[in-house]
Coordinates of C-alpha atoms in Angstrom, one line a residue:
Chain A
M1241 CA 0.0 0.0 0.0
Q1242 CA 1.3 3.3 -1.0
T1243 CA 0.0 6.7 -0.2
N1244 CA 1.0 10.3 -0.8
Q1245 CA -0.7 13.4 0.1
E1246 CA -1.4 16.7 -1.7
T1247 CA -3.0 19.7 -0.3
T1248 CA -5.5 21.4 -2.6
N1249 CA -7.7 24.1 -0.9
A1250 CA -7.7 25.3 2.7
L1251 CA -9.6 22.4 4.1
E1252 CA -9.7 19.9 1.3
R1253 CA -7.1 17.2 1.2
R1254 CA -6.3 14.6 -1.5
I1255 CA -4.6 11.4 -0.8
D1256 CA -3.5 8.9 -3.4
I1257 CA -4.0 5.4 -2.3
T1258 CA -2.9 2.3 -4.1
V1259 CA -3.9 -1.2 -3.2
A1260 CA -2.1 -4.3 -4.4
K1261 CA -4.4 -6.4 -6.6
E1262 CA -2.9 -9.5 -5.2
A1263 CA -3.9 -8.7 -1.7
V1264 CA -7.4 -7.9 -2.8
E1265 CA -7.7 -11.2 -4.7
Q1266 CA -6.6 -13.1 -1.6
E1267 CA -9.2 -11.2 0.4
V1268 CA -11.9 -12.0 -2.2
Q1269 CA -11.1 -15.7 -2.1
A1270 CA -11.2 -15.7 1.7
R1271 CA -14.5 -14.0 1.7
L1272 CA -16.0 -16.4 -0.9
K1273 CA -14.8 -19.4 1.2
H1274 CA -16.4 -17.9 4.2
L1275 CA -19.6 -17.3 2.3
G1276 CA -19.5 -20.8 0.9
R1277 CA -20.1 -22.3 4.3
T1278 CA -23.5 -20.7 4.7
V1279 CA -24.8 -19.9 1.2
K1280 CA -27.9 -21.7 0.0
M1281 CA -28.6 -22.6 -3.6
P1282 CA -31.3 -24.8 -5.1
G1283 CA -29.9 -28.2 -5.9
F1284 CA -27.2 -28.1 -3.2
R1285 CA -27.1 -28.7 0.5
P1286 CA -25.9 -25.7 2.4
G1287 CA -22.1 -25.6 2.4
K1288 CA -21.8 -27.9 -0.6
V1289 CA -22.1 -25.3 -3.3
P1290 CA -19.0 -25.4 -5.6
L1291 CA -16.7 -22.4 -5.1
K1292 CA -17.0 -21.6 -8.8
M1293 CA -20.7 -21.1 -8.6
I1294 CA -20.3 -18.9 -5.5
E1295 CA -17.9 -16.8 -7.3
Q1296 CA -20.2 -16.4 -10.2
S1297 CA -23.0 -15.1 -8.1
Y1298 CA -21.2 -13.4 -5.3
G1299 CA -17.8 -12.6 -6.8
G1300 CA -18.5 -9.0 -7.7
Q1301 CA -19.9 -8.2 -4.4
A1302 CA -17.1 -9.8 -2.5
R1303 CA -14.6 -8.0 -4.7
S1304 CA -16.1 -4.5 -4.1
E1305 CA -16.3 -5.2 -0.4
A1306 CA -12.7 -6.4 -0.4
V1307 CA -11.5 -3.3 -2.3
G1308 CA -13.6 -1.1 0.0
T1309 CA -12.2 -2.5 3.2
A1310 CA -8.7 -2.4 1.8
L1311 CA -9.1 1.2 0.9
E1312 CA -10.6 2.1 4.2
K1313 CA -7.8 0.5 6.0
A1314 CA -5.2 2.2 3.9
F1315 CA -7.0 5.5 4.3
A1316 CA -7.4 5.1 8.1
Q1317 CA -3.7 4.2 8.4
K1318 CA -2.6 7.2 6.4
V1319 CA -4.9 9.5 8.3
Q1320 CA -3.5 8.3 11.6
E1321 CA 0.1 8.7 10.4
E1322 CA -0.5 12.3 9.2
K1323 CA -2.7 13.1 12.2
L1324 CA -5.5 14.4 10.1
R1325 CA -8.9 15.1 11.5
V1326 CA -11.3 14.0 8.7
A1327 CA -14.6 15.7 8.5
G1328 CA -17.4 13.8 6.8
Q1329 CA -16.8 10.9 4.5
P1330 CA -13.9 10.8 2.0
R1331 CA -14.8 10.7 -1.6
L1332 CA -13.0 8.0 -3.4
E1333 CA -12.2 8.4 -7.1
P1334 CA -10.6 5.6 -9.0
K1335 CA -7.6 6.6 -11.0
A1336 CA -7.1 5.4 -14.5
E1337 CA -3.4 5.2 -14.7
A1338 CA -2.2 2.6 -12.3
E1339 CA 0.9 0.4 -12.1
D1340 CA 0.5 -3.2 -12.9
G1341 CA -0.8 -5.3 -10.2
A1342 CA -2.3 -2.4 -8.2
L1343 CA -5.5 -0.4 -8.0
A1344 CA -5.1 3.3 -7.6
F1345 CA -7.6 5.6 -6.0
T1346 CA -7.7 9.2 -4.9
A1347 CA -9.4 10.0 -1.7
V1348 CA -10.8 13.5 -1.5
F1349 CA -11.9 14.7 1.9
E1350 CA -12.0 17.7 4.2
V1351 CA -10.3 18.1 7.5
Y1352 CA -11.5 19.9 10.6
P1353 CA -10.0 23.4 10.7
E1354 CA -7.3 24.2 13.2
I1355 CA -8.8 26.5 15.7
T1356 CA -6.8 28.9 17.7
L1357 CA -9.2 30.6 20.1
G1358 CA -9.4 34.3 19.4
E1359 CA -9.7 37.1 21.9
V1360 CA -13.1 37.9 23.1
S1361 CA -12.0 40.6 25.6
D1362 CA -12.5 43.4 23.1
K1363 CA -16.1 42.3 22.3
A1364 CA -18.8 44.1 24.1
I1365 CA -21.9 42.4 25.3
E1366 CA -25.0 44.2 26.5
R1367 CA -26.6 42.7 29.5
P1368 CA -30.2 43.7 29.4
S1369 CA -31.9 44.2 32.7
L1370 CA -35.5 44.8 33.6
T1371 CA -37.3 44.8 36.8
V1372 CA -40.9 43.8 36.6
S1373 CA -42.9 46.6 38.2
D1374 CA -46.6 47.4 38.6
V1375 CA -46.7 49.1 35.2
E1376 CA -45.6 46.0 33.4
I1377 CA -48.1 43.9 35.4
D1378 CA -50.9 46.3 34.5
K1379 CA -50.0 46.1 30.9
T1380 CA -50.0 42.4 30.8
I1381 CA -53.3 42.2 32.6
D1382 CA -54.7 44.7 30.1
V1383 CA -53.6 42.3 27.3
L1384 CA -55.2 39.5 29.1
R1385 CA -58.4 41.4 29.5
K1386 CA -58.5 42.3 25.8
Q1387 CA -58.2 38.6 24.9
R1388 CA -61.3 38.0 27.0
T1389 CA -63.4 40.8 25.6
N1390 CA -67.1 40.2 25.7
Y1391 CA -69.6 41.8 23.4
E1392 CA -72.9 43.1 24.6
T1393 CA -75.7 43.6 22.1
V1394 CA -76.5 47.3 21.9
E1395 CA -79.2 49.3 20.1
R1396 CA -77.1 51.9 18.5
A1397 CA -75.2 52.5 15.3
A1398 CA -72.0 50.4 14.9
T1399 CA -68.7 52.2 15.4
A1400 CA -65.1 51.1 15.5
D1401 CA -64.3 48.2 17.9
D1402 CA -67.8 47.0 17.8
R1403 CA -68.6 43.5 16.8
V1404 CA -71.3 43.2 14.1
V1405 CA -73.0 40.1 12.9
I1406 CA -74.1 40.5 9.3
D1407 CA -75.5 38.7 6.2
F1408 CA -73.9 39.7 3.0
T1409 CA -74.2 38.9 -0.7
G1410 CA -71.5 40.2 -3.1
R1411 CA -72.2 40.4 -6.8
K1412 CA -69.8 40.9 -9.6
D1413 CA -71.6 41.8 -12.9
G1414 CA -74.8 40.7 -11.3
E1415 CA -73.5 37.2 -10.5
V1416 CA -72.8 36.0 -6.9
F1417 CA -69.1 35.2 -6.8
E1418 CA -67.4 32.5 -4.9
G1419 CA -67.0 33.3 -1.2
G1420 CA -69.1 36.4 -1.7
Q1421 CA -72.1 35.2 0.3
A1422 CA -72.4 34.5 4.0
S1423 CA -75.0 34.8 6.7
D1424 CA -74.5 35.4 10.5
F1425 CA -71.0 36.5 9.8
P1426 CA -69.3 38.1 12.8
F1427 CA -66.4 40.4 12.7
V1428 CA -64.9 43.3 14.7
I1429 CA -64.9 46.7 13.0
G1430 CA -61.4 48.1 12.9
A1431 CA -59.7 44.7 13.7
G1432 CA -58.6 44.5 10.1
S1433 CA -60.1 41.1 9.3
M1434 CA -62.2 42.7 6.5
L1435 CA -61.2 45.1 3.8
K1436 CA -61.3 48.7 5.0
D1437 CA -64.0 49.7 2.5
F1438 CA -66.1 47.0 3.7
E1439 CA -65.7 48.0 7.3
D1440 CA -66.4 51.6 6.5
A1441 CA -69.7 50.6 4.9
V1442 CA -70.8 48.7 8.0
D1443 CA -69.8 51.6 10.2
G1444 CA -72.8 53.5 11.3
L1445 CA -75.4 50.9 10.7
K1446 CA -77.9 49.8 13.3
A1447 CA -79.1 46.3 13.9
G1448 CA -81.8 45.4 11.3
E1449 CA -80.6 48.0 8.8
S1450 CA -79.4 47.0 5.4
K1451 CA -77.3 48.7 2.8
T1452 CA -76.2 48.2 -0.8
F1453 CA -72.9 49.6 -1.8
S1454 CA -70.2 48.9 -4.4
M1455 CA -66.5 48.7 -3.6
T1456 CA -63.3 47.9 -5.5
F1457 CA -61.0 45.2 -4.4
P1458 CA -57.4 46.2 -4.1
E1459 CA -55.0 45.3 -6.9
D1460 CA -53.1 42.9 -4.7
Y1461 CA -56.0 41.1 -3.3
H1462 CA -55.2 37.4 -2.8
A1463 CA -58.1 36.1 -5.0
A1464 CA -56.9 36.8 -8.5
N1465 CA -60.4 36.9 -10.0
L1466 CA -61.4 39.7 -7.6
A1467 CA -58.3 41.8 -7.5
G1468 CA -59.0 45.2 -8.8
Q1469 CA -62.6 44.4 -9.6
T1470 CA -65.6 46.4 -8.5
V1471 CA -68.3 44.5 -6.9
E1472 CA -71.7 45.2 -5.4
F1473 CA -72.4 44.2 -1.8
E1474 CA -75.7 43.9 -0.2
I1475 CA -75.4 43.7 3.6
T1476 CA -77.9 43.3 6.5
V1477 CA -76.7 44.0 10.0
K1478 CA -78.2 41.6 12.4
E1479 CA -76.6 42.5 15.6
V1480 CA -74.3 45.2 16.9
G1481 CA -72.2 44.3 19.9
A1482 CA -70.2 46.8 22.0
A1483 CA -66.9 45.6 23.3
K1484 CA -66.8 45.2 27.1
L1485 CA -63.6 44.4 28.8
P1486 CA -63.9 42.1 31.8
E1487 CA -63.5 43.8 35.2
I1488 CA -60.5 42.8 37.2
D1489 CA -62.4 40.8 39.8
A1490 CA -62.7 37.4 41.2
E1491 CA -64.4 36.2 38.1
F1492 CA -61.5 37.3 35.9
A1493 CA -59.0 35.8 38.3
K1494 CA -60.8 32.5 38.1
S1495 CA -60.7 32.5 34.4
L1496 CA -57.0 32.9 34.6
G1497 CA -56.7 29.8 36.7
V1498 CA -56.6 31.2 40.2
A1499 CA -59.1 28.9 41.9
D1500 CA -60.2 31.0 44.8
G1501 CA -60.5 34.2 42.8
D1502 CA -58.1 36.2 44.9
V1503 CA -57.1 39.3 42.8
T1504 CA -53.9 39.9 44.7
K1505 CA -52.9 36.3 44.2
M1506 CA -53.6 36.7 40.5
R1507 CA -51.4 39.7 40.4
D1508 CA -48.6 37.8 42.1
E1509 CA -49.0 35.0 39.7
V1510 CA -48.9 37.3 36.7
K1511 CA -45.8 38.9 38.2
A1512 CA -44.1 35.6 38.7
N1513 CA -44.8 34.5 35.2
L1514 CA -43.6 37.8 33.8
E1515 CA -40.4 37.6 35.7
R1516 CA -39.8 34.1 34.5
E1517 CA -40.4 35.2 30.9
V1518 CA -38.3 38.3 31.2
S1519 CA -35.3 36.4 32.7
R1520 CA -35.7 33.7 30.0
R1521 CA -35.6 36.3 27.2
I1522 CA -32.7 38.2 28.8
K1523 CA -30.8 34.9 28.9
T1524 CA -31.5 34.2 25.3
R1525 CA -30.3 37.6 24.3
I1526 CA -27.1 37.3 26.3
K1527 CA -26.6 33.9 24.8
E1528 CA -27.1 35.1 21.3
Q1529 CA -24.6 38.0 21.8
A1530 CA -22.1 35.7 23.4
M1531 CA -22.3 33.3 20.5
D1532 CA -22.0 36.2 18.0
A1533 CA -18.9 37.4 19.9
L1534 CA -17.4 34.0 19.8
L1535 CA -18.0 33.7 16.0
A1536 CA -16.6 37.2 15.4
A1537 CA -13.5 36.4 17.4
N1538 CA -12.9 33.1 15.6
P1539 CA -13.2 33.5 11.9
I1540 CA -12.7 29.9 10.6
D1541 CA -13.4 28.0 7.5
V1542 CA -15.8 25.1 7.9
P1543 CA -15.7 21.9 6.0
K1544 CA -18.4 21.8 3.3
A1545 CA -19.3 18.2 4.1
L1546 CA -20.3 19.2 7.6
V1547 CA -22.4 22.1 6.4
T1548 CA -24.2 20.0 3.9
R1549 CA -25.0 17.4 6.4
E1550 CA -26.2 19.9 8.9
A1551 CA -28.3 21.7 6.3
E1552 CA -29.9 18.4 5.3
Q1553 CA -30.7 17.7 8.9
L1554 CA -32.2 21.1 9.3
A1555 CA -34.3 20.7 6.2
E1556 CA -35.4 17.3 7.4
N1557 CA -36.4 18.8 10.8
A1558 CA -38.4 21.5 9.0
R1559 CA -40.1 19.0 6.8
R1560 CA -41.1 16.9 9.8
D1561 CA -42.2 20.0 11.6
M1562 CA -44.4 21.0 8.7
E1563 CA -45.8 17.5 8.5
S1564 CA -46.8 17.4 12.1
R1565 CA -48.7 20.6 11.5
G1566 CA -50.6 18.8 8.8
M1567 CA -49.0 20.4 5.8
Q1568 CA -48.4 18.4 2.7
T1569 CA -44.6 18.3 2.2
K1570 CA -45.0 16.9 -1.2
D1571 CA -46.3 20.2 -2.5
L1572 CA -43.6 22.1 -0.7
P1573 CA -40.2 20.8 -1.6
V1574 CA -38.0 21.8 1.3
S1575 CA -34.6 22.2 -0.1
A1576 CA -31.5 21.9 2.0
D1577 CA -30.1 24.9 0.2
W1578 CA -32.3 27.2 2.2
F1579 CA -30.6 26.2 5.4
T1580 CA -27.0 26.4 4.2
E1581 CA -26.3 29.7 5.9
Q1582 CA -27.9 28.7 9.1
A1583 CA -26.1 25.4 8.9
E1584 CA -22.8 27.1 8.4
R1585 CA -23.3 29.2 11.5
R1586 CA -24.2 26.2 13.5
V1587 CA -21.3 24.1 12.4
K1588 CA -18.9 27.0 13.0
L1589 CA -20.4 27.6 16.5
G1590 CA -20.2 23.9 17.2
L1591 CA -16.5 23.7 16.3
V1592 CA -15.6 26.9 18.2
L1593 CA -17.5 25.8 21.2
A1594 CA -16.0 22.4 21.2
E1595 CA -12.5 24.0 21.0
L1596 CA -13.4 26.5 23.7
V1597 CA -14.7 23.8 26.0
A1598 CA -11.7 21.7 25.6
A1599 CA -9.3 24.6 26.0
K1600 CA -10.9 26.2 29.0
D1601 CA -12.2 23.0 30.7
L1602 CA -15.8 24.0 30.6
Y1603 CA -17.1 20.5 30.6
A1604 CA -20.4 19.9 32.3
K1605 CA -19.9 18.9 35.9
P1606 CA -22.3 16.3 37.3
E1607 CA -23.6 18.6 40.0
Q1608 CA -24.3 21.3 37.3
V1609 CA -26.3 18.8 35.3
R1610 CA -28.1 17.8 38.4
A1611 CA -29.0 21.3 39.2
L1612 CA -30.3 22.0 35.7
I1613 CA -32.5 18.9 35.6
E1614 CA -33.9 19.7 39.1
D1615 CA -34.6 23.2 37.9
F1616 CA -36.5 21.7 34.9
A1617 CA -38.3 19.3 37.0
Q1618 CA -39.6 22.1 39.3
S1619 CA -42.3 23.1 36.8
Y1620 CA -43.7 19.5 36.7
E1621 CA -46.2 18.0 39.1
D1622 CA -43.9 15.2 40.1
P1623 CA -40.3 16.5 40.0
K1624 CA -38.8 13.3 41.2
E1625 CA -40.3 11.3 38.3
V1626 CA -39.0 13.8 35.8
I1627 CA -35.5 13.6 37.3
E1628 CA -35.6 9.9 37.0
W1629 CA -36.9 10.1 33.5
Y1630 CA -33.8 12.2 32.6
Y1631 CA -31.3 10.0 34.4
S1632 CA -32.7 6.8 32.9
Q1633 CA -31.8 7.7 29.3
P1634 CA -28.2 8.7 28.3
Q1635 CA -29.6 10.6 25.3
R1636 CA -31.6 13.0 27.5
M1637 CA -28.6 13.3 29.8
A1638 CA -26.6 14.3 26.8
Q1639 CA -29.1 17.0 26.0
A1640 CA -28.9 18.3 29.5
E1641 CA -25.1 18.2 29.4
A1642 CA -25.1 20.1 26.2
L1643 CA -27.2 22.8 27.8
V1644 CA -24.9 23.0 30.7
I1645 CA -21.8 23.2 28.5
E1646 CA -23.5 26.0 26.5
E1647 CA -24.2 27.9 29.7
N1648 CA -20.6 27.4 30.8
A1649 CA -19.4 28.8 27.5
V1650 CA -21.7 31.8 27.8
D1651 CA -20.5 32.4 31.3
W1652 CA -16.9 32.2 30.2
V1653 CA -17.6 34.7 27.4
L1654 CA -19.3 37.0 29.8
N1655 CA -16.4 36.9 32.2
N1656 CA -13.9 37.6 29.5
A1657 CA -15.6 40.1 27.3
K1658 CA -16.6 43.6 28.1
T1659 CA -20.1 43.6 29.5
E1660 CA -22.3 46.6 30.1
D1661 CA -25.6 46.6 31.8
K1662 CA -28.4 48.2 30.0
V1663 CA -32.0 48.8 31.1
V1664 CA -34.3 47.8 28.3
D1665 CA -37.8 48.7 27.7
F1666 CA -40.4 46.1 28.5
D1667 CA -42.1 46.2 25.1
E1668 CA -38.9 46.1 23.3
L1669 CA -37.8 43.0 25.2
M1670 CA -41.0 41.2 24.8
G1671 CA -41.5 42.2 21.2
A1672 CA -38.0 41.7 19.8
T1673 CA -37.7 38.0 20.4
A1674 CA -41.3 37.1 20.4
Chain B
M1361 CA -29.9 -36.1 -38.7
S1362 CA -29.1 -33.0 -40.5
Q1363 CA -32.7 -32.9 -41.5
L1364 CA -33.7 -32.1 -38.0
K1365 CA -35.5 -28.9 -38.0
Q1366 CA -34.0 -25.9 -36.1
E1367 CA -37.5 -25.3 -34.7
R1368 CA -37.5 -28.6 -33.0
L1369 CA -33.9 -28.2 -31.7
L1370 CA -34.9 -25.0 -29.9
K1371 CA -37.6 -26.9 -28.1
V1372 CA -35.6 -30.0 -27.0
L1373 CA -33.5 -28.5 -24.2
L1374 CA -35.5 -27.4 -21.2
A1375 CA -32.9 -26.3 -18.6
P1376 CA -29.5 -27.2 -17.3
Q1377 CA -29.8 -29.6 -14.3
I1378 CA -27.8 -27.9 -11.6
S1379 CA -27.3 -30.1 -8.5
E1380 CA -24.5 -31.5 -6.4
K1381 CA -24.7 -34.7 -8.4
A1382 CA -24.5 -32.9 -11.8
T1383 CA -21.5 -30.9 -10.7
Y1384 CA -19.8 -34.0 -9.4
I1385 CA -20.3 -35.7 -12.8
A1386 CA -19.2 -32.7 -14.7
D1387 CA -15.9 -32.7 -12.8
K1388 CA -15.4 -36.3 -13.3
N1389 CA -16.4 -37.0 -16.9
E1390 CA -16.6 -33.6 -18.7
Q1391 CA -20.3 -34.1 -18.9
V1392 CA -23.1 -31.6 -18.7
V1393 CA -26.6 -32.5 -17.5
F1394 CA -29.7 -31.2 -19.0
R1395 CA -33.4 -31.6 -18.5
V1396 CA -34.9 -32.3 -21.9
V1397 CA -38.4 -32.9 -23.3
S1398 CA -39.5 -36.5 -22.7
D1399 CA -39.6 -37.5 -26.3
A1400 CA -36.2 -36.2 -27.2
T1401 CA -33.8 -38.6 -28.8
K1402 CA -30.0 -38.7 -28.3
P1403 CA -29.2 -37.3 -31.8
E1404 CA -31.7 -34.5 -31.2
V1405 CA -30.1 -33.6 -27.9
K1406 CA -26.6 -33.7 -29.5
A1407 CA -27.6 -31.5 -32.3
A1408 CA -29.4 -29.1 -30.0
V1409 CA -26.5 -28.7 -27.7
E1410 CA -24.0 -28.3 -30.6
S1411 CA -26.1 -25.6 -32.2
L1412 CA -27.1 -23.7 -29.1
F1413 CA -23.8 -23.7 -27.2
N1414 CA -21.5 -23.9 -30.1
V1415 CA -19.5 -26.9 -28.8
K1416 CA -18.6 -30.3 -30.0
V1417 CA -20.4 -33.2 -28.4
K1418 CA -18.9 -36.6 -28.0
S1419 CA -21.9 -38.6 -26.9
V1420 CA -25.2 -38.4 -25.1
Q1421 CA -26.7 -40.7 -22.5
T1422 CA -30.3 -40.3 -21.4
T1423 CA -32.5 -41.6 -18.7
N1424 CA -36.1 -41.2 -17.8
V1425 CA -36.7 -39.9 -14.3
K1426 CA -39.9 -41.0 -12.8
G1427 CA -42.0 -38.3 -11.0
K1428 CA -42.2 -38.7 -7.3
V1429 CA -45.4 -39.9 -5.7
K1430 CA -46.7 -37.2 -3.4
R1431 CA -49.5 -37.6 -0.9
F1432 CA -51.8 -34.9 0.4
G1433 CA -53.7 -36.6 3.2
K1434 CA -55.5 -39.5 1.6
I1435 CA -55.0 -38.3 -1.9
T1436 CA -52.0 -39.6 -3.7
G1437 CA -50.6 -37.6 -6.6
Q1438 CA -48.0 -38.3 -9.2
R1439 CA -45.5 -35.7 -10.3
K1440 CA -44.6 -35.6 -13.9
G1441 CA -41.6 -37.6 -15.1
W1442 CA -38.9 -36.0 -17.2
K1443 CA -35.9 -37.0 -19.3
K1444 CA -32.4 -36.3 -18.1
A1445 CA -29.6 -36.1 -20.7
F1446 CA -25.9 -36.5 -19.8
V1447 CA -24.1 -34.7 -22.6
C1448 CA -20.5 -35.7 -22.9
L1449 CA -18.4 -33.0 -24.4
Q1450 CA -15.3 -33.6 -26.5
P1451 CA -12.0 -32.8 -24.6
G1452 CA -11.4 -29.1 -24.1
Q1453 CA -15.0 -28.0 -24.7
E1454 CA -16.9 -26.2 -22.0
I1455 CA -20.3 -24.7 -21.5
N1456 CA -20.6 -21.6 -19.3
F1457 CA -24.2 -21.2 -18.3
A1458 CA -23.7 -18.0 -16.3
A1459 CA -22.1 -16.2 -19.2
G1460 CA -25.2 -16.7 -21.4
E1461 CA -27.5 -15.1 -18.9

């Protein structure tokens, strides 16, 4: 076996491998003999099939296997000698010109990049902070109230924010068009669920009144046959409902899951939830910044093979995600190309993180993992069971460990980079990552 | 013999008989074993093998193989019999079945 290495691009390597034909031939015969002991063929007892016949039917297979293993062995040996870290699978290309009695191949593969950890000390990280005060709680409760808006039937003309129930018939050139007819159709004026012209027309009508008007659909309307067309609508208002926000009382508290309807308790609960959410979002933000800082500090090339694999995995996940939401993935070809950028970032991060962890000894310590899992388990009914569930499966433990390692890395970045505390606005924090 | 029609020759040979016994014989006597139609004659088999496989045949022996008696419960049945032809090739000749496939 003979090998010699050439370097092509930054991460791609080529190795020429030659395998002696004789050795392969021997290997083939050995394999066939081994096969002959078990192979079944009509007309022969097992193990009594003549070697010649076995070679006829299994010879090619045995040969390719023998060549494959021989190459793999030669390749692995070479890789070990040169201390190369191969990323992905090598691509083997048969070479035409070979010496007599030998098979020549070229193995093309990529290696993991050498990472020297860059400085993060000059990277600035904002540490958002926010204390949940009464203002924020009131805001949240307002949102909750709006979600539970009731509508009371009133005897007055409909205005904005009222809910109206109507019958309508739309005609284009005297013909009722598809989707242009409905009865007992409720909608809220000003909520934007209907076209503005339509809402304006309903505005000011009382229950029992009807109106005929014509309107023009916008050019970019989603139904192509209606876009830009003028149609005539005939509407009858059946009911006008005024919006009524629920009072903050025991009833409201109960609807939020506070069993005894205690309003102070409800406030406390809302506050606790908010605080949890805020700290979670702050954590995500810091993490994102830390990762960005790490990436910026360590510009590296990544092996294409890894990116492709990662992208394929992401695409597969997206596909499964869509399927579980009941979408037909056949109609939506999810291409791995869409995820290339994301995949590249992930691969880079993975490599940098691995290097960082190894260099700074940020491995997950058992007690850290334990703390994390216990923290997880807190939000379940039976924490003990959840903890056991985690510890019973190495896969889940690995997940938890990965999380811990990530946290360690983030902490390390925070300790080493410039950090500055910054008070953020509640709305901005909740909106930005929502 | 030369009058034998090509059409008939194509029908004479049914299949090579591949078995442990047949391989043993082939090794020992340079013979090849065929299943042939039951009314085939030795000259027919010889002509058929020569024309289909492009080899020289020294001699042909044939035997009628009786079908096995098989029982399914009370009912006995008789499998069809067939004719086996041992074709002895002239020295140096060979038939490679796998190559023709």
